[in-house]
mmCIF file of C-alpha atoms and ligand atoms in Angstrom:
data_model
loop_
_atom_site.group_PDB
_atom_site.id
_atom_site.type_symbol
_atom_site.label_atom_id
_atom_site.label_comp_id
_atom_site.label_asym_id
_atom_site.label_seq_id
_atom_site.Cartn_x
_atom_site.Cartn_y
_atom_site.Cartn_z
ATOM 1 C CA MET A 1 112.013 98.292 70.319
ATOM 2 C CA ALA A 2 113.304 100.569 68.172
ATOM 3 C CA VAL A 3 112.688 104.038 69.918
ATOM 4 C CA ALA A 4 110.525 105.951 66.384
ATOM 5 C CA GLU A 5 108.399 102.549 67.310
ATOM 6 C CA CYS A 6 107.868 103.276 70.785
ATOM 7 C CA ILE A 7 104.706 105.237 71.451
ATOM 8 C CA PHE A 8 106.691 107.001 74.982
ATOM 9 C CA CYS A 9 109.262 108.576 72.766
ATOM 10 C CA ARG A 10 106.286 109.820 69.898
ATOM 11 C CA ILE A 11 105.038 111.473 72.430
ATOM 12 C CA VAL A 12 108.320 113.147 74.013
ATOM 13 C CA ALA A 13 109.000 114.121 70.665
ATOM 14 C CA GLY A 14 105.606 115.049 69.819
ATOM 15 C CA THR A 15 105.370 112.962 66.674
ATOM 16 C CA SER A 16 101.732 111.177 68.975
ATOM 17 C CA PRO A 17 99.455 113.891 70.522
ATOM 18 C CA SER A 18 99.157 113.795 74.403
ATOM 19 C CA VAL A 19 97.450 116.119 77.864
ATOM 20 C CA GLU A 20 100.596 117.661 78.721
ATOM 21 C CA LEU A 21 101.239 117.915 81.766
ATOM 22 C CA TYR A 22 104.847 119.015 82.277
ATOM 23 C CA ARG A 23 107.945 118.749 80.833
ATOM 24 C CA ASP A 24 111.529 119.620 82.091
ATOM 25 C CA ALA A 25 114.741 118.713 80.560
ATOM 26 C CA THR A 26 114.523 115.089 81.877
ATOM 27 C CA THR A 27 111.577 113.778 82.335
ATOM 28 C CA PHE A 28 107.632 115.174 81.257
ATOM 29 C CA ALA A 29 103.693 114.513 82.752
ATOM 30 C CA PHE A 30 100.823 113.565 80.465
ATOM 31 C CA MET A 31 97.375 112.378 80.988
ATOM 32 C CA ASP A 32 96.721 108.460 80.303
ATOM 33 C CA ILE A 33 94.897 108.030 77.865
ATOM 34 C CA HIS A 34 92.714 105.801 79.590
ATOM 35 C CA PRO A 35 92.087 106.359 83.461
ATOM 36 C CA VAL A 36 91.297 104.138 85.353
ATOM 37 C CA ASN A 37 90.707 107.005 88.005
ATOM 38 C CA GLU A 38 90.149 110.939 87.833
ATOM 39 C CA GLY A 39 93.319 112.086 87.619
ATOM 40 C CA HIS A 40 95.625 108.814 86.467
ATOM 41 C CA CYS A 41 98.726 110.576 85.269
ATOM 42 C CA LEU A 42 102.610 109.353 84.163
ATOM 43 C CA VAL A 43 105.587 110.288 84.067
ATOM 44 C CA ILE A 44 108.389 109.025 82.306
ATOM 45 C CA PRO A 45 111.896 110.412 81.600
ATOM 46 C CA ARG A 46 112.406 110.949 78.418
ATOM 47 C CA ALA A 47 115.072 109.022 77.847
ATOM 48 C CA HIS A 48 113.948 105.815 76.387
ATOM 49 C CA PHE A 49 114.835 103.358 78.788
ATOM 50 C CA VAL A 50 112.424 99.674 78.841
ATOM 51 C CA THR A 51 112.963 99.692 82.642
ATOM 52 C CA ILE A 52 114.730 101.210 85.351
ATOM 53 C CA PHE A 53 118.122 99.352 85.021
ATOM 54 C CA GLU A 54 118.946 100.397 82.569
ATOM 55 C CA MET A 55 118.864 103.591 84.247
ATOM 56 C CA SER A 56 120.842 105.571 85.858
ATOM 57 C CA SER A 57 121.304 107.116 89.120
ATOM 58 C CA GLU A 58 120.588 109.904 88.073
ATOM 59 C CA ASP A 59 118.179 109.573 85.667
ATOM 60 C CA PHE A 60 116.015 107.674 88.250
ATOM 61 C CA ALA A 61 115.747 110.660 90.284
ATOM 62 C CA ALA A 62 115.019 113.561 87.954
ATOM 63 C CA VAL A 63 111.907 110.890 87.285
ATOM 64 C CA GLY A 64 111.394 110.901 90.994
ATOM 65 C CA ALA A 65 111.361 114.212 91.346
ATOM 66 C CA THR A 66 108.750 114.770 89.253
ATOM 67 C CA VAL A 67 106.933 112.415 90.886
ATOM 68 C CA ALA A 68 106.653 114.394 93.357
ATOM 69 C CA LYS A 69 105.946 117.508 91.774
ATOM 70 C CA LEU A 70 103.002 116.258 90.273
ATOM 71 C CA ALA A 71 101.773 113.854 92.249
ATOM 72 C CA GLY A 72 101.535 117.268 95.181
ATOM 73 C CA ALA A 73 100.075 118.824 92.216
ATOM 74 C CA VAL A 74 97.237 116.468 91.368
ATOM 75 C CA ASN A 75 96.760 115.713 95.411
ATOM 76 C CA LYS A 76 95.969 119.616 95.920
ATOM 77 C CA ALA A 77 94.352 119.534 92.538
ATOM 78 C CA LEU A 78 91.807 116.429 92.530
ATOM 79 C CA GLN A 79 92.289 116.369 96.405
ATOM 80 C CA PRO A 80 91.522 112.947 96.373
ATOM 81 C CA ILE A 81 90.951 110.606 99.265
ATOM 82 C CA ALA A 82 94.113 108.637 98.891
ATOM 83 C CA MET A 83 97.044 108.214 96.002
ATOM 84 C CA ASN A 84 98.851 104.903 94.581
ATOM 85 C CA ILE A 85 102.702 105.697 92.420
ATOM 86 C CA VAL A 86 103.122 102.175 90.964
ATOM 87 C CA GLN A 87 105.019 101.788 88.703
ATOM 88 C CA ALA A 88 105.980 98.146 86.185
ATOM 89 C CA ASN A 89 108.910 96.733 84.891
ATOM 90 C CA GLY A 90 108.232 93.864 82.579
ATOM 91 C CA ALA A 91 105.707 91.856 81.221
ATOM 92 C CA VAL A 92 104.670 89.563 84.734
ATOM 93 C CA ALA A 93 104.658 92.226 86.699
ATOM 94 C CA GLY A 94 101.531 94.175 84.561
ATOM 95 C CA GLN A 95 104.033 96.150 82.014
ATOM 96 C CA THR A 96 101.914 96.460 78.887
ATOM 97 C CA VAL A 97 104.437 99.913 77.264
ATOM 98 C CA SER A 98 107.960 99.467 77.093
ATOM 99 C CA HIS A 99 108.923 102.505 78.169
ATOM 100 C CA VAL A 100 109.937 103.545 81.753
ATOM 101 C CA HIS A 101 107.081 104.966 83.547
ATOM 102 C CA VAL A 102 105.487 106.180 87.211
ATOM 103 C CA HIS A 103 101.592 105.637 87.846
ATOM 104 C CA ILE A 104 100.101 108.725 89.589
ATOM 105 C CA LEU A 105 96.638 107.493 90.791
ATOM 106 C CA PRO A 106 94.163 109.147 92.184
ATOM 107 C CA ARG A 107 91.959 107.365 94.707
ATOM 108 C CA ARG A 108 88.602 107.654 95.336
ATOM 109 C CA ALA A 109 86.696 106.050 98.493
ATOM 110 C CA GLN A 110 84.527 102.372 97.264
ATOM 111 C CA ASP A 111 86.441 102.390 94.114
ATOM 112 C CA ASN A 112 87.701 98.477 93.443
ATOM 113 C CA LEU A 113 90.531 98.687 92.188
ATOM 114 C CA LEU A 114 93.072 96.633 93.663
ATOM 115 C CA MET A 115 96.613 96.321 94.541
ATOM 116 C CA SER A 116 97.004 92.522 93.356
ATOM 117 C CA TRP A 117 98.484 90.173 95.884
ATOM 118 C CA ASP A 118 96.741 89.807 98.600
ATOM 119 C CA ARG A 119 98.537 92.540 101.145
ATOM 120 C CA PHE A 120 96.125 91.408 104.283
ATOM 121 C CA ARG A 121 97.498 87.310 104.374
ATOM 122 C CA ALA A 122 99.349 85.454 106.906
ATOM 123 C CA GLY A 123 102.064 84.625 104.552
ATOM 124 C CA ASP A 124 103.674 81.801 103.564
ATOM 125 C CA PRO A 125 105.680 80.359 106.946
ATOM 126 C CA LEU A 126 108.268 78.905 104.968
ATOM 127 C CA ALA A 127 109.312 81.621 102.900
ATOM 128 C CA ALA A 128 108.908 84.168 106.568
ATOM 129 C CA ASP A 129 110.672 81.952 108.120
ATOM 130 C CA PRO A 130 113.902 84.429 109.928
ATOM 131 C CA VAL A 131 116.554 81.956 108.640
ATOM 132 C CA ARG A 132 115.599 82.761 104.860
ATOM 133 C CA LEU A 133 115.012 86.171 105.548
ATOM 134 C CA ALA A 134 118.539 86.339 106.715
ATOM 135 C CA ALA A 135 119.936 84.883 103.595
ATOM 136 C CA ILE A 136 118.104 86.691 100.834
ATOM 137 C CA ALA A 137 118.772 89.735 102.896
ATOM 138 C CA GLU A 138 122.039 88.458 102.937
ATOM 139 C CA ARG A 139 122.616 87.874 98.761
ATOM 140 C CA ILE A 140 121.281 91.464 97.878
ATOM 141 C CA CYS A 141 123.459 93.632 100.608
ATOM 142 C CA ALA A 142 125.916 91.867 98.839
ATOM 143 C CA GLN A 143 125.304 93.674 95.816
ATOM 144 C CA LEU A 144 124.508 96.516 97.479
ATOM 145 C CA ALA A 145 128.100 96.534 98.620
ATOM 146 C CA GLY A 146 129.276 95.366 95.360
HETATM 147 P P1 AMP B 201 102.075 99.611 82.367
HETATM 148 O O1 AMP B 201 100.289 99.070 82.382
HETATM 149 O O2 AMP B 201 101.996 100.270 83.996
HETATM 150 O O3 AMP B 201 102.781 99.938 81.173
HETATM 151 O O4 AMP B 201 101.046 101.277 81.795
HETATM 152 C C1 AMP B 201 100.764 101.417 80.694
HETATM 153 C C2 AMP B 201 99.506 103.249 80.367
HETATM 154 O O5 AMP B 201 100.265 103.074 79.457
HETATM 155 C C3 AMP B 201 98.174 102.835 80.874
HETATM 156 O O6 AMP B 201 98.086 102.934 81.741
HETATM 157 C C4 AMP B 201 98.029 102.674 79.618
HETATM 158 O O7 AMP B 201 96.814 103.202 78.844
HETATM 159 C C5 AMP B 201 99.422 104.212 78.872
HETATM 160 N N1 AMP B 201 99.349 104.535 77.438
HETATM 161 C C6 AMP B 201 99.120 103.861 76.598
HETATM 162 N N2 AMP B 201 99.073 104.771 75.402
HETATM 163 C C7 AMP B 201 98.802 105.583 76.173
HETATM 164 C C8 AMP B 201 98.881 107.038 75.258
HETATM 165 N N3 AMP B 201 98.819 106.707 73.687
HETATM 166 N N4 AMP B 201 98.602 107.943 76.311
HETATM 167 C C9 AMP B 201 98.667 108.228 77.172
HETATM 168 N N5 AMP B 201 98.619 107.365 78.136
HETATM 169 C C10 AMP B 201 99.267 105.987 77.252
HETATM 170 ZN ZN1 ZN B 202 110.011 105.199 74.581
#
């Protein structure tokens, strides 16, 4: 997708409207246009990255710092009972806008917003096998070391 066609790039450039909350040299924050709860907002890098895997650790850290700033402000302003910080990479993960964004999602009691996986299930005994976990960890650690 050309940057000119990206809705979040257009918002950063000021050629599409947004309810802006914050901007600095590398990040931008604004209200989500379809809030799933009061105070739902987004933090994005100003530069166009489709997923976090194209970002440098410095770019990612800058987004993280703005997320922390905004989440703290939303928490103080709206005093939700809890908050999710959510970020999707890829359509299967739920990404609908192809420009990295982090959702700041205040939670209310009985708001019926569900994380889509069952975090309370006992687990797949095969997948949870300690030998298998160790083998997967070894592959990840090899990448960290490389
Ligand atoms: P995701 O499904 O994680 O890719 O989230 C995309 C989010 O962007 C959704 O919550 C949309 O409501 C939000 N969104 C899409 N277009 C706009 C826009 N023009 N202004 C603000 N938020 C938007
Ligand atoms: Zn973009």
